[in-house]
Coordinates of C-alpha atoms in Angstrom, one line a residue:
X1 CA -54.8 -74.4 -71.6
X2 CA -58.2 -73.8 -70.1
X3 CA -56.9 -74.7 -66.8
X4 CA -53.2 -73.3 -67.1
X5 CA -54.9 -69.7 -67.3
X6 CA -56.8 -69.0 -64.8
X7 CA -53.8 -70.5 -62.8
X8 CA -51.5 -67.2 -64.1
X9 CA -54.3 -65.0 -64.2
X10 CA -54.4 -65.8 -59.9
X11 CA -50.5 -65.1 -60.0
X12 CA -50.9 -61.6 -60.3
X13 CA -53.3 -61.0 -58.0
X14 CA -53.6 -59.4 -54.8
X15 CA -54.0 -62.0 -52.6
X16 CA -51.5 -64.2 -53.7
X17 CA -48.8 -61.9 -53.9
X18 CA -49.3 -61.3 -50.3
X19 CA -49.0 -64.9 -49.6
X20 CA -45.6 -64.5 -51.1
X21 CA -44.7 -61.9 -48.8
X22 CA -46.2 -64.3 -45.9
X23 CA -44.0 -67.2 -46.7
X24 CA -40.6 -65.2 -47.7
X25 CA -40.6 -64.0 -44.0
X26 CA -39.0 -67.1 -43.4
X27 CA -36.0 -65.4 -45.5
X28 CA -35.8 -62.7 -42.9
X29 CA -35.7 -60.2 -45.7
X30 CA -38.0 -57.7 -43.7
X31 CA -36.2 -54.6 -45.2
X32 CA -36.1 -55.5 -48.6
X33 CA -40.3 -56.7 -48.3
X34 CA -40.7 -53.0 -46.9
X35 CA -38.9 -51.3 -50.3
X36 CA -40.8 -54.2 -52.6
X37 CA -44.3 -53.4 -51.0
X38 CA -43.7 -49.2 -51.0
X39 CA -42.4 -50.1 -54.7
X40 CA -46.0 -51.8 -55.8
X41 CA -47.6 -49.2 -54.0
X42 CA -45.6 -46.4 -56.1
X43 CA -46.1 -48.6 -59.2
X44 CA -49.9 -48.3 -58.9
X45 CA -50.0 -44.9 -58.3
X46 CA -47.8 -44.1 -61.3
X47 CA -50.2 -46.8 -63.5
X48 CA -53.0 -44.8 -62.4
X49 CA -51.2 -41.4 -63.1
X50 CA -50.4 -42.3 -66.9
X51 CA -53.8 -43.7 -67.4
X52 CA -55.2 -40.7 -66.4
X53 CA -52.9 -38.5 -68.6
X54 CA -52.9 -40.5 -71.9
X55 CA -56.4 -41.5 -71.0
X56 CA -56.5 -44.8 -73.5
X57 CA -60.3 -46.2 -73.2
X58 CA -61.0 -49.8 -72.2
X59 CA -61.7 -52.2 -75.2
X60 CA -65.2 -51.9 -75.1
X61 CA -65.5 -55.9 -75.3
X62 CA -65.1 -55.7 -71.3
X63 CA -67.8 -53.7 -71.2
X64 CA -66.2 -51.0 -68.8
X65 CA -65.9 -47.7 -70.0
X66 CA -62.5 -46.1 -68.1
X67 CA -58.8 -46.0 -69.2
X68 CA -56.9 -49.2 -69.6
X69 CA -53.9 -48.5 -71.2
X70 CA -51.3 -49.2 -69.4
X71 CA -52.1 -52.4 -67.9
X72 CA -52.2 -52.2 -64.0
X73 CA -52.0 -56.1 -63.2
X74 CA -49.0 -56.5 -65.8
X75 CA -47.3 -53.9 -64.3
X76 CA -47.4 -54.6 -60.6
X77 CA -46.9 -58.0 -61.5
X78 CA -43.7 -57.4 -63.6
X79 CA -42.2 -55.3 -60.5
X80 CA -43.3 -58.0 -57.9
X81 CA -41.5 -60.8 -59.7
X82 CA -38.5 -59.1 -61.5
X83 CA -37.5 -57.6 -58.0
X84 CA -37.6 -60.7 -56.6
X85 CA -35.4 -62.4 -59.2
X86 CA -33.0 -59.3 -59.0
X87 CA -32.3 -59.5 -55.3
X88 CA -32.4 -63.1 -55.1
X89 CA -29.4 -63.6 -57.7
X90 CA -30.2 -66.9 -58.9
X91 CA -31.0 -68.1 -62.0
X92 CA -33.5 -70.6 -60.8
X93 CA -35.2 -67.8 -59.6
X94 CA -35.2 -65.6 -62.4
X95 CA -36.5 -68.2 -65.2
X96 CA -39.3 -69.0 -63.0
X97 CA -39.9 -65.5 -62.1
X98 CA -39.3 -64.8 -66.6
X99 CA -42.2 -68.1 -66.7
X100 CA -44.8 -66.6 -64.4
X101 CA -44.6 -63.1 -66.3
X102 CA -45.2 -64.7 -69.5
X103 CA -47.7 -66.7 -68.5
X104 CA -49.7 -64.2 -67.0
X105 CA -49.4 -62.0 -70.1
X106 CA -50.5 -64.9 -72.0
X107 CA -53.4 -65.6 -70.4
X108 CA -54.5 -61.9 -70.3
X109 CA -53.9 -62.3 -74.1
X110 CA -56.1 -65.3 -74.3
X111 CA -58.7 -64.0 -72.7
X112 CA -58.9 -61.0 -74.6
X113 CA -58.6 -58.7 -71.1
X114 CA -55.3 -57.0 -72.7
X115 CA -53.2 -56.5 -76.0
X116 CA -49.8 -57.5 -76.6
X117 CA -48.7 -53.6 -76.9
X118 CA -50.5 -52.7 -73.4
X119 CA -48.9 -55.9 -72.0
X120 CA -45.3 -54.6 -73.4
X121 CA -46.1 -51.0 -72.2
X122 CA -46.6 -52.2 -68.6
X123 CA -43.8 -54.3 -68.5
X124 CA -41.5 -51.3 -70.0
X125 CA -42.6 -49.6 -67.7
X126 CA -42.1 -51.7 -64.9
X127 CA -38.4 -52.1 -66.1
X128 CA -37.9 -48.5 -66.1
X129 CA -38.9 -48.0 -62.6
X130 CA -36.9 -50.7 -61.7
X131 CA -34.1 -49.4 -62.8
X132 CA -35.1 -46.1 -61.4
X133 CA -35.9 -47.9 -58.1
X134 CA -32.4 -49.2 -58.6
X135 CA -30.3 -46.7 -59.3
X136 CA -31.4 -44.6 -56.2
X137 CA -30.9 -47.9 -53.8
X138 CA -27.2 -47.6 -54.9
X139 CA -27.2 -44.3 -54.0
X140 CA -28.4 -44.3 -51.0
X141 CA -28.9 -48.1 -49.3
X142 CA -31.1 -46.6 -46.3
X143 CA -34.4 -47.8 -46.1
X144 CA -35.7 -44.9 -43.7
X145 CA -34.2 -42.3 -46.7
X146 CA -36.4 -44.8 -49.9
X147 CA -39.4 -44.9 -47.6
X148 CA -39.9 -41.4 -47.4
X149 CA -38.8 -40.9 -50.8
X150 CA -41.9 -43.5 -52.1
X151 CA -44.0 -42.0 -49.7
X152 CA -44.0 -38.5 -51.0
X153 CA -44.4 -39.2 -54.8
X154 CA -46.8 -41.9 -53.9
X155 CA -48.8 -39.1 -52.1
X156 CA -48.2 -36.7 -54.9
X157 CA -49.3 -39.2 -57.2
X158 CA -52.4 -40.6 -55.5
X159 CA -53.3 -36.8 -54.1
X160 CA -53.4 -36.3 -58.6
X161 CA -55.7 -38.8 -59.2
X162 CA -58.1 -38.3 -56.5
X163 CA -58.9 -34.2 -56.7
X164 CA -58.9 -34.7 -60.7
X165 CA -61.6 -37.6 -59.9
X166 CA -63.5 -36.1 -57.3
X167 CA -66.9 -35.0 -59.2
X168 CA -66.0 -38.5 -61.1
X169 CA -66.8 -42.4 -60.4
X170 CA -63.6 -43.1 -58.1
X171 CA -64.5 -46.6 -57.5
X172 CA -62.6 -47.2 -61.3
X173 CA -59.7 -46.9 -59.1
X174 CA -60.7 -49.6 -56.5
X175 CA -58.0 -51.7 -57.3
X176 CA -55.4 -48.9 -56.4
X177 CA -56.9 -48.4 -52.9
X178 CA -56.7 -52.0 -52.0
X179 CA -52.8 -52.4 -53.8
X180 CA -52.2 -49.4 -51.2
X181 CA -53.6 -50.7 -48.5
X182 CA -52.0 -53.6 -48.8
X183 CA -48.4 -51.8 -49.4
X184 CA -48.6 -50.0 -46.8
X185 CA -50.0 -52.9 -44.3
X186 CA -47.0 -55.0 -45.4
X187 CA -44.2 -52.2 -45.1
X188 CA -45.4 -51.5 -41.1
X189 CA -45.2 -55.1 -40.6
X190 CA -41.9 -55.1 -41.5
X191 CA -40.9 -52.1 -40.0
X192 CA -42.2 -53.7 -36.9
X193 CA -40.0 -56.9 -37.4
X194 CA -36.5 -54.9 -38.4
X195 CA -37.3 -52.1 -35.1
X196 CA -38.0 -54.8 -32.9
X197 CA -35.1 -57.1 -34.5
X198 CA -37.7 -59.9 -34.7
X199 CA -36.6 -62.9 -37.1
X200 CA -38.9 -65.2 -38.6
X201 CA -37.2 -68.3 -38.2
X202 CA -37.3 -67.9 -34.0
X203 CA -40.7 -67.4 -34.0
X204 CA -42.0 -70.5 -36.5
X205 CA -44.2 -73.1 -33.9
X206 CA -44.7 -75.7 -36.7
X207 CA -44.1 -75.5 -40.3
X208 CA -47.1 -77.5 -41.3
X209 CA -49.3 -74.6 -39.0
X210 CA -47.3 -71.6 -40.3
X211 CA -48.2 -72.8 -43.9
X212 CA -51.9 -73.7 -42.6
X213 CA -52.7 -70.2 -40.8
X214 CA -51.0 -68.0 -43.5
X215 CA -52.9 -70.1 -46.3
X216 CA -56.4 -69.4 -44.2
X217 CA -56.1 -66.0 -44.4
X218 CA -55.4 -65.5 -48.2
X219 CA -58.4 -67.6 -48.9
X220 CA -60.4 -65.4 -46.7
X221 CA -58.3 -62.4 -48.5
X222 CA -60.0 -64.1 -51.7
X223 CA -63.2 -64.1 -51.0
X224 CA -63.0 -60.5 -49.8
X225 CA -61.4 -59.3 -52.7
X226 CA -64.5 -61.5 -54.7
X227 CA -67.1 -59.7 -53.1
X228 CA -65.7 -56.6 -53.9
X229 CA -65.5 -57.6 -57.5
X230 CA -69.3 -58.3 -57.1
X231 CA -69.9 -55.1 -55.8
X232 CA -71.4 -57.2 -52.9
X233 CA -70.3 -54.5 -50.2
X234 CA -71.3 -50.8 -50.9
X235 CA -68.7 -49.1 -53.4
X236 CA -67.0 -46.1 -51.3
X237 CA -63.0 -45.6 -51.3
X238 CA -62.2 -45.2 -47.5
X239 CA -64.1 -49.3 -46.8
X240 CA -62.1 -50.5 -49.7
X241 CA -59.1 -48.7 -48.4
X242 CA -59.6 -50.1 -44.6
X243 CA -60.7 -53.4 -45.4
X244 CA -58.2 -53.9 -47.2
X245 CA -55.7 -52.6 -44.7
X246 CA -56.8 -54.5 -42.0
X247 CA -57.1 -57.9 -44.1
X248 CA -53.3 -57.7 -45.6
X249 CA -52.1 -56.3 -42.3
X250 CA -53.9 -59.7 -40.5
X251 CA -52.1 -61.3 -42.9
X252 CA -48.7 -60.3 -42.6
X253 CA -48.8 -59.2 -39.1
X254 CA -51.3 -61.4 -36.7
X255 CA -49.0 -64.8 -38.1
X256 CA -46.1 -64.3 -36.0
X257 CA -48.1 -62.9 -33.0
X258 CA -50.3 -66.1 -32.7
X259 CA -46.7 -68.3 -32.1
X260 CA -46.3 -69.6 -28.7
X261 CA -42.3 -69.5 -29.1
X262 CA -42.2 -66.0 -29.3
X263 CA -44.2 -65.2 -26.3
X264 CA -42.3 -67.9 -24.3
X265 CA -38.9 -66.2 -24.9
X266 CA -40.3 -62.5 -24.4
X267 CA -41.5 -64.4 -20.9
X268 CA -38.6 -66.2 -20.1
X269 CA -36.3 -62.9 -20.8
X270 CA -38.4 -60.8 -18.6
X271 CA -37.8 -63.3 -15.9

């Protein structure tokens, strides 16, 4: 089990999840990765909201004194994988989606960085936003009309949790200026691919490289994100916020640009 933990642990991460977003392009599901990367985004900003408001201290066994109640990781990590498994519509899908969210709360169990009623908190949550998230997509199935929607409670949200923090230690919240960053990064790359009616599939060069070049980039996005953890780079919110940015918007974005196929047919269109 030693090893099978810090294998979840990595699932909800930052960095990986990304990846995911790298490799589904392939799917062509550009608007549906713009909703799911605002919805993270919203998800952390509301995680952030509640801790602030019920304002639950960290079990001092972390040795971090700020609110931890409920679980930001869980949560993200139970919207990232649930909405997958709900738009895909297969069941093969949704038990491994079901087995990933269990082991992940397992191991934060294990390793003593949450309880099981945080863990069901954030996952409750996540469900009711979901459902939320849902219900309005029903209602109205344009992604111009859900973007702004996000964006302005997101904005609410964050604009909360920044004045109320401002004679404060903000860098608590690091982890919500990089999941931002990284929302945002991936929901203009995929606004870029639906407004320029770009499709994955015409612009993969090799398999093999795609996999290669995408995989590069999240193990630099790793490192980055372990640096920060180490407090390597000075602590301030706006180079979190743009490092991040740029790294998750490299990732999604600079892929597709580097293939030779697409310049080729932009060339041989022009001619």
């Amino acid at each position: 089990m030693e090893l099978v933990h810090p294998f979840f642990i990595r699932l909800s991460e930052n960095w990986f999840i990304a990846l995911i977003f790298l490799l589904s392009y392939r799917k062509d599901f550009t608007g549906f990765f713009k909703l799911l990367a605002l919805t993270i985004g919203l998800s952390s900003s509301l995680n952030a909201f509640l801790k602030e408001l019920w304002q639950v201290p960290l079990d001092p066994s972390l040795g971090k004194v700020w609110w931890g109640f409920p679980r930001g990781h869980i949560q993200n990590a139970a919207i990232f994988y649930l909405e997958l498994a709900l738009y895909a519509r297969k069941l093969w899908v949704f038990i491994i989606s079901t087995i990933i969210l269990y082991g992940i709360s397992e191991a934060f169990i294990y390793y003593k960085f949450h309880d099981t009623l945080e863990i069901v908190a954030a996952i409750s949550i996540a469900l009711i936003l979901l459902t939320i998230i849902n219900l309005v997509y029903e209602f109205n199935k344009s992604a111009e009309v859900l973007t702004l929607i996000y964006g302005i409670v997101t904005v609410i949200l964050s604009s909360w949790i920044f004045f109320f923090n401002l004679t404060k230690e903000l860098t608590h919240y690091s982890w919500l200026f990089i999941t931002l960053a990284m929302s945002l990064a991936i929901a203009i790359t995929t606004n870029l691919f639906s407004y320029y009616d770009l499709h994955f599939k015409d612009l993969i060069l090799n398999k093999k490289l795609d996999i290669l070049v995408g995989l590069s980039f999240c193990v630099v996005a790793a490192f980055i994100m372990q640096a920060f953890k180490l407090k390597l780079p000075p602590h301030t919110p706006i180079l979190y916020f743009f490092t991040s940015f740029i790294l998750f918007f490299s990732i999604t974005y600079l892929v597709p640009v580097l293939r030779f196929n697409f310049f080729k047919r932009r060339v041989v269109n022009a001619i």
